Amino acid sequence: MKVYEIKQYVTKYTIGQPFATEAVMQEGKPIQKKQIDYFQVEEKEELCLKYKMDSEDIVWGLGENQRGMNKRGGVYESYCSDDPNHTPDKKSLYGAHNFFIMDGEVGFGVFIDYPGKVTFDVGFTHKDILEITIGTTDVDIYIIKGENAREITREFLAILGEGYAPPKWAFGYQQSRWSYRDAQEVEKVAEDLLYNRIPCDSIYLDIDYMEDYKDFTISKENFPNFRDFVNRMKQKGFRLIPIIDAGVKIEEGYDVYEEGIANNYFCLDKKGKPFVAAVWPGKVHFPDFLNPEARKWFGLKYKDLINDGIEGFWNDMNEPAIFYTEEGLKEAIETAETSKNKNLDIHSFFHLMDSFRGISNSLKDYQSFYHRVEGELVNHHELHNLYGYNMTRAAAEGFEEIDPNKRFLLFSRASYIGMHRYGGIWTGDNHSWWQHLLLNIKMMPSLNMCGFLYSGADTGGFSGEVNQQLMIRWTQFSIFTPLFRNHSAMGTRRQEPFAFDGETIEVLRSTIELRYKLIPYIYSEYMKALLKKDVYFQPLAFQYPDERSRRVEDQLLVGETLMIAPLYEENAIGRYVWLPEEMLLWGVHKNHEGNYRVMEKGDHYLEVALEETPIFIRKNKMLVLGKTGLNVEALDHRELQMIAFVDTKASYIYYDDDGKTKEFRNGNYTEIIVEIEKVGEIFKIKAENRGNRTVEKLHVEVIDTRGNRRKQTIDVIHD
Ligand code: MIG
């Protein structure tokens, strides 16, 4: 074992010869140590790390996973999985995020940097034992120390490198469905949104826009004159976001296939031939994204669509999902044949059923193909969790080359820690279930701890049938997630906002309008978190370490000012809310202004009508707002509104930039420092602009702890 000090609080333990995942961007200097801090280690064929937890310890993190924010009580398996049934017993979803924090009397963070299978038994087998099983003896393990869970998170994020900055329009509302099949249907969606005055920035193109599901092709029949269409839609205020799948269709004459074959860019089977699997297009090959040349080639394939005016993409099926392989299918058919004309007993019958059920995404298939890494063949299973990561990296590196200063929208389904440098993630095929709204709420801070700031779930749920209430409640939560997209599966009830009754449309519209009003705040908080390598969503525990607040899992801190307490139960007319300190409730009712209430620390039952989105403003903090508009680019932010809840004094840094380029990295951005101080009975307000000049006036409303309100308009001082 070799040990390195990466930073004062971060130690890296290298055991054997680990695969370079490139998750961590920082090197360290060698130090002497014989043991991994905190853990008892057993080394056989696999590595096993054990830690005895205190009964009070909370375990945060593990990113995209089931169960609570506190991961205690469950088993989690990092192995990117295309499993559309996210029931609570599932151990793997689409991402592999091996970072967690032990938060208690003794506190530390752990990142297991291994791209194969890792299992975290967090007090499942034995209630007080945390057991990590790593499917190898070649691994990098990082132990991170810090004063508290938030600081540990920041120490961790700091070694991962700077996250991905989406364009500002990607913070608007996004409309999706599997599928809007042709140009007319897309146009109809746009018209319905406009007719109902529902703000929206983009419309998604799911797999049916392609010719036979072939990546980088466009169905000429369904989308004739694609470039004109893309630009026409953009003029109406909608960007089109096509999907790109991992598998490349095997078809003579199809350029992506031909080039991949000619240059050896595909993953190989045992015999050294391109590996064959079946997905949407039928038989496909998988680009070997672990090979830098193949990555470069695939990344530049996005160019044609970009030339057509496309500015954003979503990468799907990149676990990679496999419907079946020839071998898998053959085995199942053989089982079926031997079962033919037999009187099957119950075991044989289930064996027959299982042989077909287990055909997709099977471990056997993942173990049967190879990547070429620095001239050597490496079994896919060993680095399974890096596939989606490197597909997304391919795209991001392609964009960098195609249009270096432009920000593109990009997110992926499969991911591994470190991928947040290249794009965001969405949480895949959830259901229109209340439980999945709650899961979404609990998952957001865990994803943030692993670096994934630009993320969100399919609002309203992907599979199953959403009802009007769930659609509203889910939208009321999603207005706070950076990626805010309504997406649903083929065959399910239509769930675009305009698909509901008039009253519901109105509630959804005003909720989405609230999102657009919040964009100055959401964007400012997002970008500050990105630049400071911090989180945007936090559990209450990260700011309020008291025992009561530490246990709250259904309220979140959003940026530095807000706390939210979403409604997530059917037919609920209110909910209990815990206030860790005195706060100002902005009971946003159809966006009407001025509905404030100072609430004291403690437990409250809060009535929340279906059209209401309660927002809490923390003490001595400020919320910045703008006017709504039909899309992000239509927003006028020369004058902004602020709501400040002030006892003695408060300050806020409002961040903004052009939202289109990477110029912010050269210091081209706006920062307005707003300071409010109580002097006698008056509040003195000062707003000073540093950097680019964008805002002229601030309309500040100060609410003091007695509920007195004062409005004041101030000019921003420019240096
Ligand atoms: O096998 O492209 O998660 O969002 O609509 C399903 C069709 C493939 C899965 C994605 C989903 C998308 C769907 N895809």
XYZ file of C-alpha atoms and ligand atoms in Angstrom:
733
model
C 0.000 0.000 0.000
C 1.203 3.473 -0.871
C -0.114 6.509 0.916
C -0.258 10.088 -0.317
C -1.274 13.332 1.221
C -3.456 15.069 -1.363
C -4.372 18.023 0.813
C -4.116 18.647 4.493
C -7.365 16.786 5.081
C -7.322 14.280 2.255
C -5.300 11.067 2.255
C -5.106 8.649 -0.627
C -4.327 4.982 -0.088
C -3.246 3.119 -3.190
C -3.545 -0.637 -2.959
C -2.135 -2.751 -5.786
C -2.301 -1.195 -9.228
C -5.599 0.560 -9.604
C -7.107 1.590 -12.899
C -6.788 5.356 -13.464
C -10.409 6.500 -13.450
C -9.474 10.183 -13.587
C -12.171 10.953 -11.050
C -9.749 12.882 -8.843
C -7.773 15.737 -10.352
C -5.219 16.292 -7.642
C -1.918 14.510 -7.021
C -0.394 14.117 -3.616
C 2.950 13.652 -1.946
C 3.978 10.290 -0.495
C 3.697 9.878 3.260
C 4.286 7.011 5.672
C 1.296 5.127 6.979
C 0.615 1.472 7.514
C -3.100 1.355 7.908
C -6.198 2.888 6.472
C -7.601 5.294 9.040
C -10.784 4.167 10.780
C -11.103 0.831 8.992
C -10.359 -2.760 9.651
C -9.234 -4.269 6.375
C -9.510 -7.835 5.155
C -7.842 -8.760 1.910
C -8.737 -11.932 0.084
C -9.880 -11.999 -3.499
C -11.734 -8.858 -2.751
C -11.077 -6.102 -0.297
C -13.359 -5.737 2.627
C -13.413 -2.654 4.841
C -15.228 -2.623 8.129
C -16.150 0.152 10.489
C -18.076 -0.017 13.712
C -20.696 2.717 13.730
C -21.953 4.538 16.739
C -25.698 4.261 17.185
C -25.995 8.029 16.583
C -23.883 8.132 13.424
C -25.504 9.307 10.229
C -24.198 8.155 6.855
C -24.702 10.726 4.087
C -23.969 10.465 0.394
C -23.820 7.575 -2.089
C -25.429 9.810 -4.708
C -28.036 8.192 -6.888
C -29.518 5.551 -4.654
C -32.647 4.348 -2.955
C -33.811 4.977 0.582
C -33.145 7.926 2.854
C -30.617 10.708 2.958
C -29.228 8.786 5.888
C -28.141 5.600 4.160
C -28.199 3.475 7.313
C -30.227 0.310 7.106
C -29.595 -0.495 3.469
C -27.264 -2.276 1.076
C -26.128 -0.389 -2.020
C -24.273 -1.779 -4.965
C -22.377 0.507 -7.286
C -22.965 -0.997 -10.691
C -24.635 1.285 -13.221
C -27.922 -0.427 -14.021
C -30.675 0.141 -16.525
C -33.489 -0.894 -14.232
C -36.727 1.023 -14.757
C -38.373 -0.300 -11.607
C -37.003 1.765 -8.770
C -38.570 -0.161 -5.933
C -37.138 0.447 -2.470
C -35.284 -2.866 -2.365
C -33.178 -2.084 -5.444
C -29.477 -1.859 -4.747
C -28.361 -0.173 -7.944
C -29.710 2.599 -10.096
C -28.002 4.244 -13.095
C -25.107 5.968 -11.348
C -22.147 4.694 -9.320
C -21.253 7.232 -6.659
C -18.879 5.744 -4.129
C -18.604 8.670 -1.754
C -20.134 8.864 1.688
C -19.693 10.717 4.956
C -19.718 9.199 8.398
C -21.220 11.936 10.532
C -21.080 11.518 14.279
C -18.769 11.842 17.220
C -16.099 10.677 14.785
C -16.566 12.137 11.318
C -14.866 11.430 8.012
C -15.573 10.957 4.327
C -14.653 8.014 2.097
C -14.326 7.729 -1.638
C -13.716 4.294 -3.105
C -12.235 4.947 -6.504
C -12.897 1.669 -8.253
C -15.004 1.477 -11.428
C -16.179 -2.124 -10.985
C -18.664 -3.391 -8.451
C -18.539 -2.000 -4.912
C -21.026 -2.937 -2.216
C -21.882 -0.779 0.769
C -23.653 -2.601 3.549
C -24.579 0.270 5.825
C -25.822 -1.462 8.933
C -28.001 -3.941 7.054
C -26.389 -7.254 7.934
C -25.372 -5.994 11.340
C -27.049 -2.802 12.475
C -23.826 -1.165 13.640
C -21.374 -2.412 11.041
C -20.553 -0.592 7.879
C -18.996 -3.033 5.468
C -17.591 -2.089 2.093
C -16.796 -4.890 -0.321
C -14.673 -3.924 -3.292
C -14.539 -6.395 -6.166
C -10.765 -6.126 -6.533
C -7.524 -5.720 -4.642
C -6.421 -2.838 -6.865
C -8.016 0.332 -5.671
C -7.514 3.921 -4.578
C -9.235 4.802 -1.347
C -9.566 8.391 -0.185
C -10.210 9.321 3.411
C -11.361 12.874 3.919
C -11.414 14.719 7.194
C -13.087 17.941 8.108
C -14.832 19.756 10.887
C -18.319 18.671 9.921
C -20.213 16.980 7.108
C -20.398 20.125 5.002
C -16.659 20.758 5.297
C -15.877 17.135 4.482
C -18.045 17.458 1.379
C -16.194 20.592 0.340
C -12.801 18.985 0.872
C -13.949 16.144 -1.334
C -15.429 18.307 -4.079
C -12.237 20.354 -4.134
C -10.167 17.397 -5.355
C -12.595 16.545 -8.169
C -12.011 19.610 -10.296
C -14.457 22.222 -11.500
C -17.960 21.130 -12.387
C -19.927 21.629 -15.550
C -21.556 24.966 -16.337
C -24.724 24.648 -18.384
C -26.001 27.576 -20.411
C -28.434 29.777 -18.548
C -31.403 28.726 -20.682
C -30.887 25.203 -19.298
C -32.323 26.544 -16.029
C -35.661 27.118 -17.718
C -38.541 24.674 -17.812
C -38.027 21.819 -20.268
C -40.702 19.762 -21.960
C -40.155 16.175 -22.938
C -41.995 12.991 -23.833
C -41.083 9.702 -25.346
C -41.706 10.673 -28.110
C -42.648 13.710 -30.074
C -42.480 11.801 -33.309
C -42.377 14.405 -35.996
C -42.013 18.090 -36.686
C -45.774 18.653 -36.573
C -46.045 17.111 -33.138
C -43.164 19.191 -31.801
C -44.742 22.280 -33.264
C -48.062 21.428 -31.691
C -46.422 21.092 -28.268
C -44.803 24.493 -28.722
C -48.120 26.019 -29.762
C -49.960 24.521 -26.813
C -47.320 25.843 -24.428
C -47.475 29.292 -25.967
C -51.259 29.328 -26.136
C -51.399 28.499 -22.428
C -48.625 31.007 -21.684
C -46.488 28.349 -20.013
C -42.868 29.471 -19.912
C -40.557 26.909 -21.481
C -37.059 26.823 -22.952
C -36.714 23.527 -24.693
C -38.465 20.566 -26.222
C -36.897 17.131 -26.306
C -36.446 14.749 -29.177
C -36.505 11.163 -27.978
C -35.288 8.194 -30.046
C -37.933 8.465 -32.758
C -36.369 11.512 -34.396
C -33.652 9.236 -35.734
C -33.636 7.007 -38.776
C -34.011 3.457 -37.363
C -32.528 4.581 -34.040
C -29.190 5.308 -35.678
C -27.145 7.842 -33.738
C -26.509 11.144 -35.514
C -29.132 10.528 -38.178
C -32.454 12.322 -38.576
C -35.573 10.790 -39.979
C -36.051 12.672 -43.232
C -39.633 11.638 -43.366
C -40.546 12.938 -39.906
C -38.192 15.900 -39.795
C -37.670 17.188 -43.324
C -35.416 20.269 -43.518
C -34.216 19.680 -39.988
C -31.938 22.712 -39.871
C -34.739 25.080 -40.865
C -36.999 23.457 -38.351
C -34.469 23.771 -35.519
C -33.997 27.435 -36.257
C -37.680 28.139 -36.679
C -38.338 26.581 -33.277
C -35.527 28.623 -31.758
C -37.129 31.774 -33.062
C -40.281 30.764 -31.260
C -38.206 30.412 -28.092
C -37.658 26.648 -27.990
C -34.400 24.792 -28.267
C -34.593 21.181 -29.401
C -32.656 18.625 -27.403
C -32.003 15.318 -29.178
C -31.163 12.080 -27.401
C -28.016 10.114 -28.242
C -27.850 6.424 -27.351
C -24.682 4.479 -26.656
C -25.139 1.627 -29.154
C -24.238 2.097 -32.819
C -26.396 0.173 -35.274
C -24.675 -2.481 -37.338
C -25.532 -1.539 -40.878
C -23.407 -1.505 -43.963
C -23.106 1.941 -45.413
C -23.998 3.744 -42.180
C -21.023 6.061 -41.664
C -20.777 5.775 -37.875
C -20.733 2.018 -38.122
C -18.301 1.960 -41.032
C -15.862 4.375 -39.425
C -16.025 2.551 -36.108
C -15.183 -0.744 -37.806
C -12.457 0.706 -40.016
C -10.683 2.299 -37.057
C -11.273 -0.365 -34.435
C -13.300 1.949 -32.232
C -15.739 -0.634 -30.872
C -15.567 -2.840 -27.798
C -14.405 -6.380 -28.537
C -15.695 -9.815 -27.678
C -13.615 -12.751 -26.415
C -12.510 -13.571 -29.920
C -11.345 -10.060 -30.656
C -14.301 -9.235 -32.919
C -16.528 -6.215 -32.320
C -18.911 -7.133 -29.525
C -22.544 -7.472 -30.579
C -25.484 -6.584 -28.359
C -29.062 -5.664 -29.132
C -30.695 -2.405 -28.092
C -33.167 -0.082 -29.855
C -31.745 -0.330 -33.379
C -31.467 -4.115 -33.091
C -27.863 -5.344 -33.201
C -25.284 -2.742 -32.269
C -21.636 -2.284 -31.372
C -20.573 -0.240 -28.389
C -18.034 2.523 -29.001
C -15.042 1.974 -26.764
C -15.240 5.238 -24.847
C -12.269 4.186 -22.731
C -10.089 4.536 -25.807
C -9.162 8.223 -26.218
C -9.194 8.030 -30.014
C -12.631 6.465 -30.121
C -13.795 9.070 -27.641
C -12.525 11.846 -29.829
C -14.127 10.370 -32.915
C -17.516 9.941 -31.256
C -17.397 13.397 -29.694
C -16.897 15.025 -33.070
C -19.916 13.129 -34.412
C -22.123 15.609 -32.552
C -20.928 18.236 -34.979
C -23.537 17.761 -37.702
C -26.374 18.278 -35.265
C -24.589 21.288 -33.815
C -24.238 22.687 -37.322
C -27.983 22.278 -37.645
C -28.375 24.590 -34.665
C -28.632 22.058 -31.822
C -27.228 23.335 -28.501
C -28.005 20.531 -26.094
C -28.070 16.736 -25.847
C -28.993 13.938 -23.471
C -26.956 10.751 -23.490
C -29.013 7.647 -22.789
C -28.592 3.871 -22.503
C -24.970 4.293 -21.486
C -24.689 1.892 -18.543
C -24.586 0.446 -21.248
C -28.068 -1.034 -21.411
C -28.276 -4.362 -23.232
C -31.637 -5.820 -24.245
C -30.041 -9.113 -25.173
C -27.003 -10.716 -26.735
C -27.021 -13.617 -29.170
C -25.550 -15.924 -26.510
C -28.042 -14.882 -23.867
C -30.950 -15.307 -26.235
C -29.679 -18.666 -27.430
C -29.490 -19.983 -23.883
C -33.009 -18.852 -23.113
C -34.361 -20.394 -26.300
C -32.594 -23.659 -25.526
C -34.198 -23.723 -22.117
C -37.513 -23.112 -23.809
C -36.917 -25.884 -26.290
C -36.023 -28.429 -23.641
C -39.172 -27.388 -21.791
C -41.349 -27.987 -24.804
C -44.048 -30.649 -24.493
C -43.005 -31.335 -20.922
C -45.104 -31.396 -17.838
C -43.178 -28.621 -16.071
C -43.063 -28.719 -12.327
C -43.089 -25.380 -10.605
C -39.275 -25.130 -10.388
C -38.795 -25.868 -14.069
C -41.487 -23.367 -14.919
C -39.812 -20.609 -12.936
C -36.467 -21.582 -14.401
C -38.010 -21.112 -17.840
C -39.479 -17.735 -16.890
C -36.233 -16.549 -15.317
C -34.166 -17.546 -18.307
C -36.051 -14.931 -20.313
C -36.380 -12.404 -17.531
C -32.674 -12.332 -16.857
C -31.787 -11.800 -20.480
C -31.392 -7.996 -20.335
C -28.452 -6.254 -18.680
C -27.006 -9.557 -17.524
C -23.777 -9.793 -15.601
C -22.631 -12.546 -17.945
C -22.877 -10.177 -20.893
C -20.985 -7.426 -19.079
C -18.232 -9.937 -18.380
C -18.010 -10.969 -22.000
C -16.601 -7.888 -23.685
C -13.446 -5.824 -23.601
C -11.976 -2.353 -23.833
C -8.608 -1.461 -25.199
C -6.745 0.566 -22.639
C -3.213 1.589 -23.504
C -2.904 -1.353 -25.861
C -4.207 -3.902 -23.377
C -7.564 -5.596 -23.253
C -9.511 -4.959 -20.075
C -12.721 -6.773 -19.264
C -15.705 -4.451 -19.262
C -16.980 -5.713 -15.918
C -13.846 -4.330 -14.237
C -14.585 -0.807 -15.356
C -18.279 -0.976 -16.028
C -19.069 2.225 -14.140
C -16.832 4.313 -16.377
C -18.781 3.726 -19.561
C -21.461 6.409 -19.326
C -18.937 8.766 -17.755
C -16.674 8.479 -20.774
C -19.499 8.715 -23.281
C -20.425 12.035 -21.729
C -16.803 13.047 -21.601
C -16.565 12.240 -25.326
C -19.448 14.611 -26.019
C -18.087 17.387 -23.787
C -14.611 17.132 -25.283
C -16.176 17.166 -28.723
C -18.082 20.366 -27.911
C -14.895 21.907 -26.603
C -13.313 21.319 -29.955
C -16.303 22.240 -32.082
C -17.142 25.484 -30.313
C -14.652 26.064 -27.480
C -16.210 29.047 -25.786
C -19.820 27.941 -25.959
C -21.748 26.302 -23.143
C -23.875 23.341 -24.239
C -26.595 21.556 -22.339
C -25.491 17.996 -21.688
C -26.598 15.342 -19.286
C -26.326 11.623 -19.002
C -28.149 8.696 -17.482
C -25.194 6.583 -16.317
C -22.426 8.258 -14.352
C -19.448 7.860 -12.069
C -17.899 10.403 -9.746
C -15.914 12.965 -11.737
C -18.359 13.008 -14.649
C -19.860 16.228 -13.282
C -16.963 18.014 -14.962
C -18.506 17.142 -18.322
C -22.247 17.202 -17.835
C -25.187 16.715 -15.536
C -27.387 13.715 -14.890
C -31.044 12.949 -14.761
C -32.241 10.183 -12.501
C -33.761 7.942 -15.166
C -37.001 6.034 -15.368
C -38.895 6.795 -12.191
C -42.634 6.237 -11.798
C -45.577 8.553 -11.300
C -45.610 7.555 -7.664
C -45.677 9.790 -4.605
C -42.853 7.662 -3.224
C -40.703 8.716 -6.147
C -41.339 12.367 -5.506
C -40.059 11.813 -1.978
C -37.127 9.810 -3.340
C -36.333 12.712 -5.653
C -36.323 15.122 -2.700
C -33.995 12.925 -0.668
C -31.691 12.153 -3.561
C -30.880 15.724 -4.551
C -28.515 16.559 -1.661
C -26.839 13.145 -1.971
C -26.153 13.829 -5.652
C -24.785 17.265 -4.805
C -22.364 15.740 -2.290
C -20.983 13.667 -5.162
C -20.528 16.721 -7.387
C -23.670 16.454 -9.514
C -25.197 19.896 -9.258
C -26.942 19.945 -12.603
C -29.465 17.219 -11.968
C -33.144 16.512 -11.638
C -35.758 13.802 -12.058
C -38.480 13.267 -14.637
C -41.025 15.637 -13.151
C -44.417 13.967 -12.866
C -42.794 10.564 -13.205
C -41.724 8.649 -16.305
C -43.673 5.374 -16.101
C -47.198 4.996 -14.862
C -50.047 7.437 -14.733
C -49.700 10.768 -13.047
C -52.717 12.425 -11.528
C -53.302 16.139 -11.335
C -52.251 16.502 -7.689
C -49.009 14.605 -8.114
C -48.199 16.665 -11.189
C -48.684 19.869 -9.211
C -46.806 18.780 -6.099
C -43.922 17.416 -8.141
C -43.694 20.596 -10.193
C -43.664 22.601 -6.963
C -40.567 20.694 -5.921
C -38.858 20.605 -9.313
C -38.860 24.386 -9.650
C -35.884 24.230 -7.276
C -33.866 21.587 -9.140
C -31.361 23.002 -11.641
C -32.526 20.502 -14.266
C -36.298 20.989 -14.419
C -37.825 18.686 -17.011
C -41.212 17.075 -17.402
C -40.713 13.737 -19.167
C -42.936 10.700 -19.529
C -42.998 7.310 -21.198
C -44.791 6.162 -24.266
C -48.250 4.869 -23.577
C -48.741 6.764 -20.331
C -51.186 9.592 -19.741
C -50.096 12.833 -21.361
C -48.468 14.982 -18.726
C -47.569 18.233 -20.396
C -49.064 21.024 -18.272
C -51.665 21.760 -20.948
C -52.915 18.178 -20.872
C -54.828 18.847 -17.640
C -58.005 20.719 -16.761
C -58.107 24.511 -16.833
C -57.646 25.005 -13.102
C -54.649 22.684 -13.041
C -53.111 24.392 -16.043
C -53.355 27.654 -14.165
C -51.645 26.245 -11.074
C -48.906 24.655 -13.151
C -48.413 27.855 -15.092
C -48.062 30.004 -11.999
C -45.706 27.455 -10.430
C -43.514 27.425 -13.526
C -43.673 31.226 -13.568
C -42.394 31.169 -10.014
C -39.418 29.148 -11.269
C -38.700 31.874 -13.813
C -38.932 34.537 -11.109
C -36.458 32.531 -9.057
C -33.945 32.226 -11.881
C -31.694 35.074 -10.664
C -31.421 33.275 -7.324
C -31.142 29.734 -8.697
C -28.534 30.720 -11.254
C -26.573 32.801 -8.776
C -26.558 30.015 -6.191
C -25.749 27.357 -8.765
C -22.805 29.248 -10.203
C -21.437 30.186 -6.801
C -21.623 26.546 -5.706
C -19.906 25.531 -8.934
C -17.105 28.060 -8.600
C -16.559 27.466 -4.903
C -16.932 23.688 -5.350
C -19.761 23.579 -2.911
C -23.274 22.149 -2.773
C -26.526 23.759 -3.873
C -28.922 21.402 -2.037
C -28.116 20.513 1.554
C -29.766 18.544 4.299
C -30.679 20.765 7.252
C -27.963 18.979 9.204
C -25.259 20.679 7.149
C -26.187 24.041 8.666
C -28.022 23.146 11.849
C -26.095 20.537 13.787
C -28.641 20.108 16.593
C -29.910 16.579 17.082
C -33.458 17.463 15.963
C -32.445 19.098 12.657
C -29.994 16.326 11.859
C -32.875 13.893 11.515
C -35.000 15.902 9.081
C -35.114 14.276 5.653
C -38.093 15.903 3.958
C -36.979 19.510 4.033
C -33.998 20.885 2.155
C -31.806 23.931 2.106
C -31.608 25.400 -1.380
C -28.638 27.693 -1.766
C -27.728 29.854 1.196
C -31.065 31.608 1.698
C -33.908 29.165 1.274
C -35.379 26.223 3.058
C -38.142 24.247 1.392
C -40.674 21.825 2.835
C -42.307 20.168 -0.178
C -45.667 18.405 -0.049
C -45.297 14.791 -1.114
C -48.403 12.969 0.067
C -51.631 12.380 -1.767
C -54.599 14.453 -0.663
C -52.499 16.226 1.947
C -53.768 19.672 2.869
C -50.678 20.490 4.862
C -47.669 19.032 6.593
C -45.477 19.297 9.650
C -42.439 21.504 9.296
C -39.490 21.800 11.627
C -37.905 25.221 11.851
C -34.370 25.012 13.229
C -34.483 28.760 13.836
C -36.839 31.637 13.317
C -37.648 31.973 9.608
C -39.813 33.968 7.250
C -42.460 31.975 5.438
C -43.265 33.235 1.991
C -46.480 31.323 1.387
C -46.431 31.719 -2.334
C -50.044 31.488 -3.386
C -50.465 31.638 -7.152
C -47.464 33.912 -6.983
C -49.286 36.678 -5.184
C -46.881 38.890 -3.414
C -46.642 39.918 0.188
C -47.889 36.760 1.851
C -45.258 36.702 4.608
C -45.282 35.228 8.072
C -42.532 35.261 10.655
C -42.426 31.830 12.237
C -40.605 30.898 15.359
C -38.222 28.035 15.855
C -39.945 24.714 16.482
C -42.486 22.297 15.055
C -45.414 23.683 13.127
C -48.314 22.252 11.248
C -48.570 24.198 8.054
C -51.659 24.207 5.898
C -50.691 24.188 2.260
C -53.356 24.427 -0.397
C -52.722 22.613 -3.643
C -51.749 25.797 -5.454
C -49.289 26.929 -2.786
C -45.515 26.568 -2.768
C -44.237 27.454 0.678
C -40.744 28.951 0.721
C -38.820 29.747 3.882
C -36.255 32.525 4.027
C -33.574 31.993 6.632
C -32.798 34.685 9.146
C -30.454 37.433 7.996
C -30.547 36.136 4.454
C -31.932 37.495 1.206
C -33.748 36.163 -1.790
C -33.237 37.765 -5.170
C -36.006 37.577 -7.761
C -36.806 38.806 -11.213
C -39.931 39.107 -13.287
C -41.207 36.069 -15.096
C -41.081 35.644 -18.868
C -41.804 33.085 -21.557
C -38.236 31.822 -21.611
C -34.913 32.573 -19.974
C -33.659 34.847 -22.715
C -36.828 36.917 -22.496
C -36.170 37.735 -18.840
C -35.334 41.335 -18.097
C -32.997 41.567 -15.141
C -32.034 45.219 -15.241
C -34.160 45.653 -12.148
C -34.417 42.956 -9.538
C -36.483 42.407 -6.447
C -35.119 41.279 -3.098
C -36.881 39.855 -0.102
C -34.730 40.090 3.010
C -35.528 38.695 6.432
C -33.350 40.709 8.739
C -32.850 40.844 12.432
C -29.611 42.827 12.692
C -27.703 42.611 9.462
C -27.501 40.571 6.326
C -25.455 40.363 3.187
C -25.794 38.596 -0.117
C -23.627 38.216 -3.162
C -25.624 38.117 -6.348
C -23.758 36.431 -9.184
C -24.551 36.661 -12.868
C -22.745 36.231 -16.172
C -23.529 36.050 -19.882
C -24.928 32.522 -19.437
C -23.663 31.493 -22.850
C -19.889 31.414 -22.881
C -17.073 30.302 -20.634
C -15.938 33.907 -20.216
C -16.781 33.751 -16.523
C -13.599 31.717 -16.169
C -11.712 34.857 -17.236
C -13.395 36.925 -14.592
C -16.156 38.183 -16.857
C -19.121 38.160 -14.536
C -21.248 40.357 -12.343
C -21.138 40.376 -8.587
C -23.395 42.627 -6.617
C -22.766 42.768 -2.923
C -25.904 43.730 -1.068
C -25.625 44.718 2.549
C -28.418 45.512 4.948
C -27.848 46.763 8.431
C -30.227 47.845 11.127
C -29.258 51.194 12.562
C -31.681 52.304 15.230
C -35.093 51.788 13.700
C -34.006 52.001 10.087
C -32.412 49.545 7.744
C -29.508 50.823 5.721
C -29.162 49.124 2.388
C -26.147 49.221 0.131
C -25.612 47.475 -3.184
C -22.256 47.582 -4.838
C -21.472 46.193 -8.217
C -18.144 44.530 -8.947
C -17.434 43.381 -12.435
C -19.800 43.610 -15.384
C -22.648 46.018 -15.119
C -26.009 44.330 -15.538
C -28.375 45.490 -12.795
C -29.433 49.105 -12.317
C -31.951 49.007 -9.503
C -32.946 46.770 -6.661
C -36.401 46.834 -5.143
C -35.708 45.604 -1.659
C -38.336 44.541 0.783
C -37.005 44.126 4.302
C -39.056 42.163 6.780
C -37.873 42.317 10.360
C -38.396 39.710 13.037
C -41.565 41.431 14.228
C -43.004 41.150 10.751
C -42.700 44.852 9.907
C -42.173 45.435 6.232
C -40.335 48.229 4.509
C -39.851 48.690 0.807
C -37.000 50.594 -0.650
C -35.636 50.997 -4.132
C -31.931 51.470 -4.376
C -29.549 52.200 -7.189
C -26.704 49.791 -7.629
C -23.379 51.562 -7.187
C -20.982 50.780 -9.991
C -17.281 51.022 -9.436
O -35.367 1.743 -23.126
O -35.489 6.603 -25.367
O -34.449 6.639 -19.523
O -35.926 8.717 -20.629
O -37.505 8.136 -22.872
C -35.886 3.010 -22.880
C -36.578 6.068 -24.704
C -34.967 4.036 -23.486
C -34.827 5.306 -21.465
C -34.730 6.683 -20.901
C -36.009 7.426 -21.155
C -36.271 7.469 -22.628
C -36.338 6.049 -23.202
N -35.083 5.338 -22.894
